[in-house]
């Protein structure tokens, strides 16, 4: 297994940057930075620590780090929109670990960058683990990599306002079916409206991706999170008793429809977490990642924790 010592995000602090320990100091530093894109590609992830950014100052900082913020359309995680294309991080109970993933790697379009902002650090725990996608891919058994080589098929059942999982209205941030259809047409997805008002979709995606600048191949899919095995034995067994797999809010198979063995899913999940580096939060910290080169997750925590996220193409 490839360990944490192989890579870690670059931490940028006021003392290292020659600017004040304030949001204005960070803005000054970013204005003076000649090639943020090149720095991010080279380092893969940047932590801005000690600048004491507040929510009121966040927009101006985001405008420099994310040139064109995009909405979380077609996102499958439970979030709350709190600003101009700014959202809460995934709203799962604090006792759970969120496994490693690249944001919206299941979608036809995905964000190139993610920016996390710690509005309130947890009492304990709550780190955001990040993993180098090259190392994640290399950590997997050849048998697993070969099995996934043909890609994966993501399946969604989005209810029309009441049901298990997310609604199509929440997922696509619209009440207009025509807008949803236009969006799905562009993504080459298969879909059907069902008599109960729900929407079923199918989308084929690759399991790995090559970075457009570096050309490096990385693990880039969320099969482990979409697989019923990720829910745990008890939950998976309970769901199997009340609904078939193709009726679950989300599920995944290999591209040809063949089931993905649970042991493959668990290896992907566990190797991603084992290869990750934890970014511990202080209130006011920011974390910028290249969403292709780096996967992310969340460690369990206690107390109140509020981390916001925004993304751009």
PDB file of C-alpha atoms in Angstrom:
ATOM      1  CA  UNK A   1       0.000   0.000   0.000  1.00  0.00           C
ATOM      2  CA  UNK A   2       1.337   3.436  -0.891  1.00  0.00           C
ATOM      3  CA  UNK A   3       1.559   5.535   2.255  1.00  0.00           C
ATOM      4  CA  UNK A   4       0.869   9.091   3.289  1.00  0.00           C
ATOM      5  CA  UNK A   5       4.497  10.130   3.140  1.00  0.00           C
ATOM      6  CA  UNK A   6       4.532  10.167  -0.667  1.00  0.00           C
ATOM      7  CA  UNK A   7       2.506  13.351  -1.126  1.00  0.00           C
ATOM      8  CA  UNK A   8       0.937  16.100   0.916  1.00  0.00           C
ATOM      9  CA  UNK A   9      -0.841  19.368   0.000  1.00  0.00           C
ATOM     10  CA  UNK A  10       1.181  22.578  -0.043  1.00  0.00           C
ATOM     11  CA  UNK A  11       0.385  24.775   2.978  1.00  0.00           C
ATOM     12  CA  UNK A  12       0.517  28.523   2.316  1.00  0.00           C
ATOM     13  CA  UNK A  13       0.616  30.755   5.405  1.00  0.00           C
ATOM     14  CA  UNK A  14       1.069  34.524   5.903  1.00  0.00           C
ATOM     15  CA  UNK A  15       4.604  34.121   7.263  1.00  0.00           C
ATOM     16  CA  UNK A  16       5.643  32.247   4.130  1.00  0.00           C
ATOM     17  CA  UNK A  17       3.908  34.693   1.801  1.00  0.00           C
ATOM     18  CA  UNK A  18       5.137  38.031   3.149  1.00  0.00           C
ATOM     19  CA  UNK A  19       1.609  39.375   3.676  1.00  0.00           C
ATOM     20  CA  UNK A  20      -0.646  40.154   6.624  1.00  0.00           C
ATOM     21  CA  UNK A  21      -2.515  37.415   8.479  1.00  0.00           C
ATOM     22  CA  UNK A  22      -5.875  38.533   7.125  1.00  0.00           C
ATOM     23  CA  UNK A  23      -8.225  38.031   4.201  1.00  0.00           C
ATOM     24  CA  UNK A  24      -6.777  41.223   2.673  1.00  0.00           C
ATOM     25  CA  UNK A  25      -3.326  39.650   2.968  1.00  0.00           C
ATOM     26  CA  UNK A  26      -4.524  36.518   1.168  1.00  0.00           C
ATOM     27  CA  UNK A  27      -6.127  38.614  -1.559  1.00  0.00           C
ATOM     28  CA  UNK A  28      -2.868  40.555  -1.942  1.00  0.00           C
ATOM     29  CA  UNK A  29      -0.942  37.282  -2.198  1.00  0.00           C
ATOM     30  CA  UNK A  30      -3.308  35.875  -4.833  1.00  0.00           C
ATOM     31  CA  UNK A  31      -3.152  39.067  -6.912  1.00  0.00           C
ATOM     32  CA  UNK A  32       0.632  38.760  -6.920  1.00  0.00           C
ATOM     33  CA  UNK A  33       0.619  35.090  -7.875  1.00  0.00           C
ATOM     34  CA  UNK A  34       1.572  34.805 -11.539  1.00  0.00           C
ATOM     35  CA  UNK A  35       0.325  31.285 -12.249  1.00  0.00           C
ATOM     36  CA  UNK A  36      -2.199  29.863  -9.787  1.00  0.00           C
ATOM     37  CA  UNK A  37      -3.287  27.227 -12.312  1.00  0.00           C
ATOM     38  CA  UNK A  38       0.270  25.996 -12.776  1.00  0.00           C
ATOM     39  CA  UNK A  39       0.911  25.945  -9.032  1.00  0.00           C
ATOM     40  CA  UNK A  40      -2.261  23.945  -8.406  1.00  0.00           C
ATOM     41  CA  UNK A  41      -1.458  21.451 -11.162  1.00  0.00           C
ATOM     42  CA  UNK A  42       2.044  20.959  -9.786  1.00  0.00           C
ATOM     43  CA  UNK A  43       1.062  20.703  -6.093  1.00  0.00           C
ATOM     44  CA  UNK A  44      -2.411  19.145  -6.673  1.00  0.00           C
ATOM     45  CA  UNK A  45      -3.851  20.725  -3.515  1.00  0.00           C
ATOM     46  CA  UNK A  46      -3.241  24.019  -1.666  1.00  0.00           C
ATOM     47  CA  UNK A  47      -4.113  24.816   1.946  1.00  0.00           C
ATOM     48  CA  UNK A  48      -4.420  28.520   2.842  1.00  0.00           C
ATOM     49  CA  UNK A  49      -3.951  28.646   6.633  1.00  0.00           C
ATOM     50  CA  UNK A  50      -3.718  31.502   9.123  1.00  0.00           C
ATOM     51  CA  UNK A  51      -5.399  34.188   7.023  1.00  0.00           C
ATOM     52  CA  UNK A  52      -8.470  34.181   9.290  1.00  0.00           C
ATOM     53  CA  UNK A  53     -10.943  34.531   6.426  1.00  0.00           C
ATOM     54  CA  UNK A  54     -14.526  35.157   7.570  1.00  0.00           C
ATOM     55  CA  UNK A  55     -17.769  34.298   5.744  1.00  0.00           C
ATOM     56  CA  UNK A  56     -18.257  37.994   4.904  1.00  0.00           C
ATOM     57  CA  UNK A  57     -14.879  38.029   3.113  1.00  0.00           C
ATOM     58  CA  UNK A  58     -15.278  34.688   1.367  1.00  0.00           C
ATOM     59  CA  UNK A  59     -16.803  35.848  -1.932  1.00  0.00           C
ATOM     60  CA  UNK A  60     -13.868  38.087  -2.831  1.00  0.00           C
ATOM     61  CA  UNK A  61     -11.389  35.302  -2.077  1.00  0.00           C
ATOM     62  CA  UNK A  62     -13.452  32.770  -4.034  1.00  0.00           C
ATOM     63  CA  UNK A  63     -13.548  35.051  -7.066  1.00  0.00           C
ATOM     64  CA  UNK A  64      -9.756  34.783  -7.283  1.00  0.00           C
ATOM     65  CA  UNK A  65      -9.499  31.046  -6.625  1.00  0.00           C
ATOM     66  CA  UNK A  66     -12.507  29.949  -8.704  1.00  0.00           C
ATOM     67  CA  UNK A  67     -12.734  32.002 -11.923  1.00  0.00           C
ATOM     68  CA  UNK A  68     -16.282  30.842 -12.734  1.00  0.00           C
ATOM     69  CA  UNK A  69     -18.271  29.203  -9.975  1.00  0.00           C
ATOM     70  CA  UNK A  70     -20.750  26.583 -11.155  1.00  0.00           C
ATOM     71  CA  UNK A  71     -23.925  25.183  -9.616  1.00  0.00           C
ATOM     72  CA  UNK A  72     -24.123  21.709  -8.117  1.00  0.00           C
ATOM     73  CA  UNK A  73     -26.505  20.515 -10.839  1.00  0.00           C
ATOM     74  CA  UNK A  74     -26.772  16.715 -11.103  1.00  0.00           C
ATOM     75  CA  UNK A  75     -25.046  16.342  -7.756  1.00  0.00           C
ATOM     76  CA  UNK A  76     -26.126  13.360  -5.685  1.00  0.00           C
ATOM     77  CA  UNK A  77     -25.022  14.442  -2.193  1.00  0.00           C
ATOM     78  CA  UNK A  78     -27.360  16.120   0.299  1.00  0.00           C
ATOM     79  CA  UNK A  79     -26.303  19.782   0.544  1.00  0.00           C
ATOM     80  CA  UNK A  80     -27.794  23.192   1.282  1.00  0.00           C
ATOM     81  CA  UNK A  81     -27.197  26.129  -1.031  1.00  0.00           C
ATOM     82  CA  UNK A  82     -26.016  29.051   1.114  1.00  0.00           C
ATOM     83  CA  UNK A  83     -24.785  31.610  -1.426  1.00  0.00           C
ATOM     84  CA  UNK A  84     -23.882  32.246  -5.042  1.00  0.00           C
ATOM     85  CA  UNK A  85     -23.085  28.651  -6.041  1.00  0.00           C
ATOM     86  CA  UNK A  86     -21.786  28.015  -2.531  1.00  0.00           C
ATOM     87  CA  UNK A  87     -23.000  24.938  -0.677  1.00  0.00           C
ATOM     88  CA  UNK A  88     -22.580  23.121   2.589  1.00  0.00           C
ATOM     89  CA  UNK A  89     -20.308  20.107   2.401  1.00  0.00           C
ATOM     90  CA  UNK A  90     -22.110  16.765   2.304  1.00  0.00           C
ATOM     91  CA  UNK A  91     -24.640  16.626   5.122  1.00  0.00           C
ATOM     92  CA  UNK A  92     -24.072  13.122   6.474  1.00  0.00           C
ATOM     93  CA  UNK A  93     -24.252  12.348  10.213  1.00  0.00           C
ATOM     94  CA  UNK A  94     -20.977  13.235  11.975  1.00  0.00           C
ATOM     95  CA  UNK A  95     -20.219   9.700  13.126  1.00  0.00           C
ATOM     96  CA  UNK A  96     -19.790   8.468   9.536  1.00  0.00           C
ATOM     97  CA  UNK A  97     -16.701   8.520   7.350  1.00  0.00           C
ATOM     98  CA  UNK A  98     -17.241   9.782   3.816  1.00  0.00           C
ATOM     99  CA  UNK A  99     -14.997   7.717   1.558  1.00  0.00           C
ATOM    100  CA  UNK A 100     -12.635   9.139  -1.032  1.00  0.00           C
ATOM    101  CA  UNK A 101     -14.071  10.447  -4.296  1.00  0.00           C
ATOM    102  CA  UNK A 102     -13.586  13.038  -7.025  1.00  0.00           C
ATOM    103  CA  UNK A 103     -16.504  15.427  -7.036  1.00  0.00           C
ATOM    104  CA  UNK A 104     -19.191  14.395  -9.553  1.00  0.00           C
ATOM    105  CA  UNK A 105     -16.928  11.876 -11.293  1.00  0.00           C
ATOM    106  CA  UNK A 106     -20.155   9.979 -12.069  1.00  0.00           C
ATOM    107  CA  UNK A 107     -21.438  12.914 -14.140  1.00  0.00           C
ATOM    108  CA  UNK A 108     -20.824  13.826 -17.766  1.00  0.00           C
ATOM    109  CA  UNK A 109     -19.442  17.205 -16.644  1.00  0.00           C
ATOM    110  CA  UNK A 110     -17.468  17.595 -13.452  1.00  0.00           C
ATOM    111  CA  UNK A 111     -15.761  20.583 -11.796  1.00  0.00           C
ATOM    112  CA  UNK A 112     -12.068  21.112 -12.438  1.00  0.00           C
ATOM    113  CA  UNK A 113     -11.442  22.715  -9.037  1.00  0.00           C
ATOM    114  CA  UNK A 114     -13.009  22.541  -5.597  1.00  0.00           C
ATOM    115  CA  UNK A 115     -12.611  25.077  -2.822  1.00  0.00           C
ATOM    116  CA  UNK A 116     -13.450  24.209   0.785  1.00  0.00           C
ATOM    117  CA  UNK A 117     -13.824  26.874   3.483  1.00  0.00           C
ATOM    118  CA  UNK A 118     -13.902  26.066   7.176  1.00  0.00           C
ATOM    119  CA  UNK A 119     -16.464  28.382   8.740  1.00  0.00           C
ATOM    120  CA  UNK A 120     -16.402  26.417  11.992  1.00  0.00           C
ATOM    121  CA  UNK A 121     -13.952  23.679  12.911  1.00  0.00           C
ATOM    122  CA  UNK A 122     -15.275  20.611  14.733  1.00  0.00           C
ATOM    123  CA  UNK A 123     -14.667  20.049  18.421  1.00  0.00           C
ATOM    124  CA  UNK A 124     -12.665  16.957  17.465  1.00  0.00           C
ATOM    125  CA  UNK A 125     -12.020  15.096  14.207  1.00  0.00           C
ATOM    126  CA  UNK A 126     -13.639  16.230  10.982  1.00  0.00           C
ATOM    127  CA  UNK A 127     -10.507  16.312   8.837  1.00  0.00           C
ATOM    128  CA  UNK A 128     -10.854  16.317   5.059  1.00  0.00           C
ATOM    129  CA  UNK A 129      -8.664  13.465   3.780  1.00  0.00           C
ATOM    130  CA  UNK A 130      -7.223  13.967   0.303  1.00  0.00           C
ATOM    131  CA  UNK A 131      -5.694  11.312  -1.923  1.00  0.00           C
ATOM    132  CA  UNK A 132      -3.431  11.464  -4.956  1.00  0.00           C
ATOM    133  CA  UNK A 133      -5.428   9.814  -7.757  1.00  0.00           C
ATOM    134  CA  UNK A 134      -2.309   8.273  -9.310  1.00  0.00           C
ATOM    135  CA  UNK A 135      -1.373   6.596  -6.041  1.00  0.00           C
ATOM    136  CA  UNK A 136      -4.949   5.438  -5.515  1.00  0.00           C
ATOM    137  CA  UNK A 137      -4.982   3.816  -8.946  1.00  0.00           C
ATOM    138  CA  UNK A 138      -1.576   2.199  -8.433  1.00  0.00           C
ATOM    139  CA  UNK A 139      -2.610   0.820  -5.038  1.00  0.00           C
ATOM    140  CA  UNK A 140      -5.343  -1.367  -6.555  1.00  0.00           C
ATOM    141  CA  UNK A 141      -4.760  -4.985  -7.545  1.00  0.00           C
ATOM    142  CA  UNK A 142      -4.230  -5.503 -11.304  1.00  0.00           C
ATOM    143  CA  UNK A 143      -7.318  -7.735 -11.303  1.00  0.00           C
ATOM    144  CA  UNK A 144      -9.459  -4.858 -10.043  1.00  0.00           C
ATOM    145  CA  UNK A 145      -8.026  -2.312 -12.470  1.00  0.00           C
ATOM    146  CA  UNK A 146      -8.580  -4.685 -15.378  1.00  0.00           C
ATOM    147  CA  UNK A 147     -12.160  -5.421 -14.350  1.00  0.00           C
ATOM    148  CA  UNK A 148     -12.981  -1.689 -14.289  1.00  0.00           C
ATOM    149  CA  UNK A 149     -11.181  -0.939 -17.567  1.00  0.00           C
ATOM    150  CA  UNK A 150     -14.417  -0.948 -19.579  1.00  0.00           C
ATOM    151  CA  UNK A 151     -15.999   1.719 -17.402  1.00  0.00           C
ATOM    152  CA  UNK A 152     -19.069   1.787 -15.181  1.00  0.00           C
ATOM    153  CA  UNK A 153     -22.815   2.367 -15.514  1.00  0.00           C
ATOM    154  CA  UNK A 154     -24.457   4.675 -12.970  1.00  0.00           C
ATOM    155  CA  UNK A 155     -28.176   4.257 -12.355  1.00  0.00           C
ATOM    156  CA  UNK A 156     -30.421   6.740 -10.540  1.00  0.00           C
ATOM    157  CA  UNK A 157     -34.032   6.744  -9.409  1.00  0.00           C
ATOM    158  CA  UNK A 158     -34.954  10.307  -8.492  1.00  0.00           C
ATOM    159  CA  UNK A 159     -38.358  10.703  -6.888  1.00  0.00           C
ATOM    160  CA  UNK A 160     -40.737  13.501  -7.801  1.00  0.00           C
ATOM    161  CA  UNK A 161     -41.071  15.054  -4.362  1.00  0.00           C
ATOM    162  CA  UNK A 162     -41.516  12.239  -1.897  1.00  0.00           C
ATOM    163  CA  UNK A 163     -39.468   9.097  -1.517  1.00  0.00           C
ATOM    164  CA  UNK A 164     -36.071   7.642  -0.684  1.00  0.00           C
ATOM    165  CA  UNK A 165     -33.036   9.670  -1.727  1.00  0.00           C
ATOM    166  CA  UNK A 166     -33.020  12.944  -3.651  1.00  0.00           C
ATOM    167  CA  UNK A 167     -35.767  14.312  -5.876  1.00  0.00           C
ATOM    168  CA  UNK A 168     -35.123  15.209  -9.497  1.00  0.00           C
ATOM    169  CA  UNK A 169     -36.125  18.787  -8.664  1.00  0.00           C
ATOM    170  CA  UNK A 170     -33.408  19.050  -6.025  1.00  0.00           C
ATOM    171  CA  UNK A 171     -30.840  17.218  -8.140  1.00  0.00           C
ATOM    172  CA  UNK A 172     -31.235  19.491 -11.164  1.00  0.00           C
ATOM    173  CA  UNK A 173     -32.250  22.670  -9.269  1.00  0.00           C
ATOM    174  CA  UNK A 174     -35.383  23.151 -11.362  1.00  0.00           C
ATOM    175  CA  UNK A 175     -39.092  22.252 -11.461  1.00  0.00           C
ATOM    176  CA  UNK A 176     -39.097  22.229 -15.277  1.00  0.00           C
ATOM    177  CA  UNK A 177     -38.985  18.780 -16.895  1.00  0.00           C
ATOM    178  CA  UNK A 178     -37.920  20.294 -20.212  1.00  0.00           C
ATOM    179  CA  UNK A 179     -34.811  21.766 -18.583  1.00  0.00           C
ATOM    180  CA  UNK A 180     -33.965  18.373 -17.131  1.00  0.00           C
ATOM    181  CA  UNK A 181     -34.419  16.661 -20.487  1.00  0.00           C
ATOM    182  CA  UNK A 182     -32.234  19.244 -22.236  1.00  0.00           C
ATOM    183  CA  UNK A 183     -29.524  18.731 -19.621  1.00  0.00           C
ATOM    184  CA  UNK A 184     -29.648  14.948 -19.876  1.00  0.00           C
ATOM    185  CA  UNK A 185     -29.586  15.031 -23.657  1.00  0.00           C
ATOM    186  CA  UNK A 186     -26.264  16.877 -23.521  1.00  0.00           C
ATOM    187  CA  UNK A 187     -24.840  14.256 -21.169  1.00  0.00           C
ATOM    188  CA  UNK A 188     -25.677  11.309 -23.470  1.00  0.00           C
ATOM    189  CA  UNK A 189     -27.661   9.742 -20.626  1.00  0.00           C
ATOM    190  CA  UNK A 190     -30.593   7.391 -21.016  1.00  0.00           C
ATOM    191  CA  UNK A 191     -33.669   8.422 -19.031  1.00  0.00           C
ATOM    192  CA  UNK A 192     -37.365   7.823 -18.589  1.00  0.00           C
ATOM    193  CA  UNK A 193     -40.149   9.545 -16.683  1.00  0.00           C
ATOM    194  CA  UNK A 194     -42.091   7.042 -14.644  1.00  0.00           C
ATOM    195  CA  UNK A 195     -45.854   7.038 -13.936  1.00  0.00           C
ATOM    196  CA  UNK A 196     -45.323   8.065 -10.303  1.00  0.00           C
ATOM    197  CA  UNK A 197     -43.507  11.256 -11.374  1.00  0.00           C
ATOM    198  CA  UNK A 198     -40.021   9.943 -10.684  1.00  0.00           C
ATOM    199  CA  UNK A 199     -37.099   9.984 -13.101  1.00  0.00           C
ATOM    200  CA  UNK A 200     -34.828   7.042 -13.903  1.00  0.00           C
ATOM    201  CA  UNK A 201     -31.439   7.703 -15.523  1.00  0.00           C
ATOM    202  CA  UNK A 202     -28.499   5.633 -16.755  1.00  0.00           C
ATOM    203  CA  UNK A 203     -25.088   7.035 -17.619  1.00  0.00           C
ATOM    204  CA  UNK A 204     -21.930   5.288 -18.840  1.00  0.00           C
ATOM    205  CA  UNK A 205     -18.651   6.741 -17.565  1.00  0.00           C
ATOM    206  CA  UNK A 206     -14.983   5.711 -17.570  1.00  0.00           C
ATOM    207  CA  UNK A 207     -13.310   4.410 -14.430  1.00  0.00           C
ATOM    208  CA  UNK A 208     -10.079   6.352 -14.949  1.00  0.00           C
ATOM    209  CA  UNK A 209      -9.200   9.690 -16.491  1.00  0.00           C
ATOM    210  CA  UNK A 210      -6.104  11.401 -17.861  1.00  0.00           C
ATOM    211  CA  UNK A 211      -5.359  14.891 -16.627  1.00  0.00           C
ATOM    212  CA  UNK A 212      -5.598  17.410 -19.509  1.00  0.00           C
ATOM    213  CA  UNK A 213      -2.296  19.093 -18.584  1.00  0.00           C
ATOM    214  CA  UNK A 214      -0.077  16.407 -17.099  1.00  0.00           C
ATOM    215  CA  UNK A 215      -1.475  13.432 -19.012  1.00  0.00           C
ATOM    216  CA  UNK A 216      -1.263  11.278 -15.887  1.00  0.00           C
ATOM    217  CA  UNK A 217      -3.921   8.595 -15.453  1.00  0.00           C
ATOM    218  CA  UNK A 218      -5.897   8.667 -12.209  1.00  0.00           C
ATOM    219  CA  UNK A 219      -8.672   6.653 -10.587  1.00  0.00           C
ATOM    220  CA  UNK A 220     -11.817   8.673 -11.352  1.00  0.00           C
ATOM    221  CA  UNK A 221     -15.149   7.098 -10.506  1.00  0.00           C
ATOM    222  CA  UNK A 222     -17.529   6.684  -7.585  1.00  0.00           C
ATOM    223  CA  UNK A 223     -18.468   3.061  -8.024  1.00  0.00           C
ATOM    224  CA  UNK A 224     -17.676   2.274  -4.393  1.00  0.00           C
ATOM    225  CA  UNK A 225     -20.007   5.018  -3.136  1.00  0.00           C
ATOM    226  CA  UNK A 226     -22.857   4.071  -5.484  1.00  0.00           C
ATOM    227  CA  UNK A 227     -22.606   0.341  -4.788  1.00  0.00           C
ATOM    228  CA  UNK A 228     -25.040  -1.162  -2.272  1.00  0.00           C
ATOM    229  CA  UNK A 229     -22.080  -2.616  -0.377  1.00  0.00           C
ATOM    230  CA  UNK A 230     -21.102   0.906   0.681  1.00  0.00           C
ATOM    231  CA  UNK A 231     -24.274   1.090   2.784  1.00  0.00           C
ATOM    232  CA  UNK A 232     -23.055  -1.646   5.129  1.00  0.00           C
ATOM    233  CA  UNK A 233     -24.269  -5.195   5.534  1.00  0.00           C
ATOM    234  CA  UNK A 234     -27.307  -4.418   7.700  1.00  0.00           C
ATOM    235  CA  UNK A 235     -28.611  -1.564   5.553  1.00  0.00           C
ATOM    236  CA  UNK A 236     -27.975  -3.445   2.304  1.00  0.00           C
ATOM    237  CA  UNK A 237     -29.802  -6.513   3.617  1.00  0.00           C
ATOM    238  CA  UNK A 238     -32.763  -4.430   4.778  1.00  0.00           C
ATOM    239  CA  UNK A 239     -33.055  -2.642   1.440  1.00  0.00           C
ATOM    240  CA  UNK A 240     -32.801  -5.934  -0.466  1.00  0.00           C
ATOM    241  CA  UNK A 241     -35.897  -7.116   1.387  1.00  0.00           C
ATOM    242  CA  UNK A 242     -38.037  -4.152   0.351  1.00  0.00           C
ATOM    243  CA  UNK A 243     -36.837  -3.258  -3.146  1.00  0.00           C
ATOM    244  CA  UNK A 244     -34.834  -4.712  -6.054  1.00  0.00           C
ATOM    245  CA  UNK A 245     -31.430  -3.250  -6.849  1.00  0.00           C
ATOM    246  CA  UNK A 246     -32.702  -1.348  -9.884  1.00  0.00           C
ATOM    247  CA  UNK A 247     -35.193   0.525  -7.675  1.00  0.00           C
ATOM    248  CA  UNK A 248     -32.570   1.935  -5.290  1.00  0.00           C
ATOM    249  CA  UNK A 249     -32.006   5.707  -5.408  1.00  0.00           C
ATOM    250  CA  UNK A 250     -28.603   4.976  -6.912  1.00  0.00           C
ATOM    251  CA  UNK A 251     -26.704   1.891  -7.991  1.00  0.00           C
ATOM    252  CA  UNK A 252     -23.797   0.975 -10.224  1.00  0.00           C
ATOM    253  CA  UNK A 253     -22.605  -1.893 -12.403  1.00  0.00           C
ATOM    254  CA  UNK A 254     -19.819  -2.411 -14.873  1.00  0.00           C
ATOM    255  CA  UNK A 255     -20.547  -0.732 -18.214  1.00  0.00           C
ATOM    256  CA  UNK A 256     -22.030  -3.907 -19.710  1.00  0.00           C
ATOM    257  CA  UNK A 257     -24.438  -4.327 -16.800  1.00  0.00           C
ATOM    258  CA  UNK A 258     -22.378  -7.004 -15.038  1.00  0.00           C
ATOM    259  CA  UNK A 259     -22.510  -6.701 -11.225  1.00  0.00           C
ATOM    260  CA  UNK A 260     -19.408  -5.337  -9.529  1.00  0.00           C
ATOM    261  CA  UNK A 261     -18.143  -7.801  -6.893  1.00  0.00           C
ATOM    262  CA  UNK A 262     -18.412  -6.419  -3.346  1.00  0.00           C
ATOM    263  CA  UNK A 263     -14.764  -7.275  -2.626  1.00  0.00           C
ATOM    264  CA  UNK A 264     -13.666  -4.987  -5.492  1.00  0.00           C
ATOM    265  CA  UNK A 265     -15.756  -2.151  -4.095  1.00  0.00           C
ATOM    266  CA  UNK A 266     -14.331  -2.598  -0.604  1.00  0.00           C
ATOM    267  CA  UNK A 267     -10.768  -2.659  -1.923  1.00  0.00           C
ATOM    268  CA  UNK A 268     -11.325   0.600  -3.805  1.00  0.00           C
ATOM    269  CA  UNK A 269     -12.863   2.250  -0.747  1.00  0.00           C
ATOM    270  CA  UNK A 270     -10.288   1.020   1.737  1.00  0.00           C
ATOM    271  CA  UNK A 271      -7.219   1.677  -0.404  1.00  0.00           C
ATOM    272  CA  UNK A 272      -8.417   5.219  -1.086  1.00  0.00           C
ATOM    273  CA  UNK A 273      -8.798   5.957   2.613  1.00  0.00           C
ATOM    274  CA  UNK A 274      -5.534   4.225   3.520  1.00  0.00           C
ATOM    275  CA  UNK A 275      -3.594   6.240   0.938  1.00  0.00           C
ATOM    276  CA  UNK A 276      -5.102   9.571   1.986  1.00  0.00           C
ATOM    277  CA  UNK A 277      -3.521  12.490   3.835  1.00  0.00           C
ATOM    278  CA  UNK A 278      -5.693  14.267   6.403  1.00  0.00           C
ATOM    279  CA  UNK A 279      -6.159  18.034   6.171  1.00  0.00           C
ATOM    280  CA  UNK A 280      -7.107  19.102   9.690  1.00  0.00           C
ATOM    281  CA  UNK A 281      -9.227  22.220   9.883  1.00  0.00           C
ATOM    282  CA  UNK A 282      -8.819  25.512  11.723  1.00  0.00           C
ATOM    283  CA  UNK A 283     -11.641  28.016  11.452  1.00  0.00           C
ATOM    284  CA  UNK A 284     -10.903  30.319   8.498  1.00  0.00           C
ATOM    285  CA  UNK A 285      -8.791  27.783   6.558  1.00  0.00           C
ATOM    286  CA  UNK A 286      -9.301  27.152   2.845  1.00  0.00           C
ATOM    287  CA  UNK A 287      -8.414  24.089   0.773  1.00  0.00           C
ATOM    288  CA  UNK A 288      -8.180  24.293  -3.026  1.00  0.00           C
ATOM    289  CA  UNK A 289      -7.850  21.028  -4.945  1.00  0.00           C
ATOM    290  CA  UNK A 290      -7.500  19.902  -8.525  1.00  0.00           C
ATOM    291  CA  UNK A 291     -10.598  17.695  -8.730  1.00  0.00           C
ATOM    292  CA  UNK A 292      -9.041  15.345 -11.295  1.00  0.00           C
ATOM    293  CA  UNK A 293      -5.703  14.788  -9.600  1.00  0.00           C
ATOM    294  CA  UNK A 294      -7.042  14.599  -6.050  1.00  0.00           C
ATOM    295  CA  UNK A 295      -9.930  12.781  -4.374  1.00  0.00           C
ATOM    296  CA  UNK A 296     -11.364  13.866  -1.033  1.00  0.00           C
ATOM    297  CA  UNK A 297     -13.590  12.616   1.794  1.00  0.00           C
ATOM    298  CA  UNK A 298     -14.454  13.356   5.434  1.00  0.00           C
ATOM    299  CA  UNK A 299     -13.435  11.885   8.771  1.00  0.00           C
ATOM    300  CA  UNK A 300     -15.958  11.517  11.625  1.00  0.00           C
ATOM    301  CA  UNK A 301     -16.217  14.391  14.103  1.00  0.00           C
ATOM    302  CA  UNK A 302     -17.813  15.624  17.294  1.00  0.00           C
ATOM    303  CA  UNK A 303     -19.364  19.007  18.027  1.00  0.00           C
ATOM    304  CA  UNK A 304     -20.467  21.523  15.434  1.00  0.00           C
ATOM    305  CA  UNK A 305     -18.630  21.585  12.098  1.00  0.00           C
ATOM    306  CA  UNK A 306     -19.444  23.784   9.116  1.00  0.00           C
ATOM    307  CA  UNK A 307     -17.392  23.503   5.954  1.00  0.00           C
ATOM    308  CA  UNK A 308     -18.602  25.187   2.778  1.00  0.00           C
ATOM    309  CA  UNK A 309     -17.698  24.168  -0.758  1.00  0.00           C
ATOM    310  CA  UNK A 310     -17.735  25.811  -4.170  1.00  0.00           C
ATOM    311  CA  UNK A 311     -16.519  24.586  -7.531  1.00  0.00           C
ATOM    312  CA  UNK A 312     -15.587  25.794 -10.992  1.00  0.00           C
ATOM    313  CA  UNK A 313     -15.015  24.421 -14.484  1.00  0.00           C
TER     314      UNK A 313
END
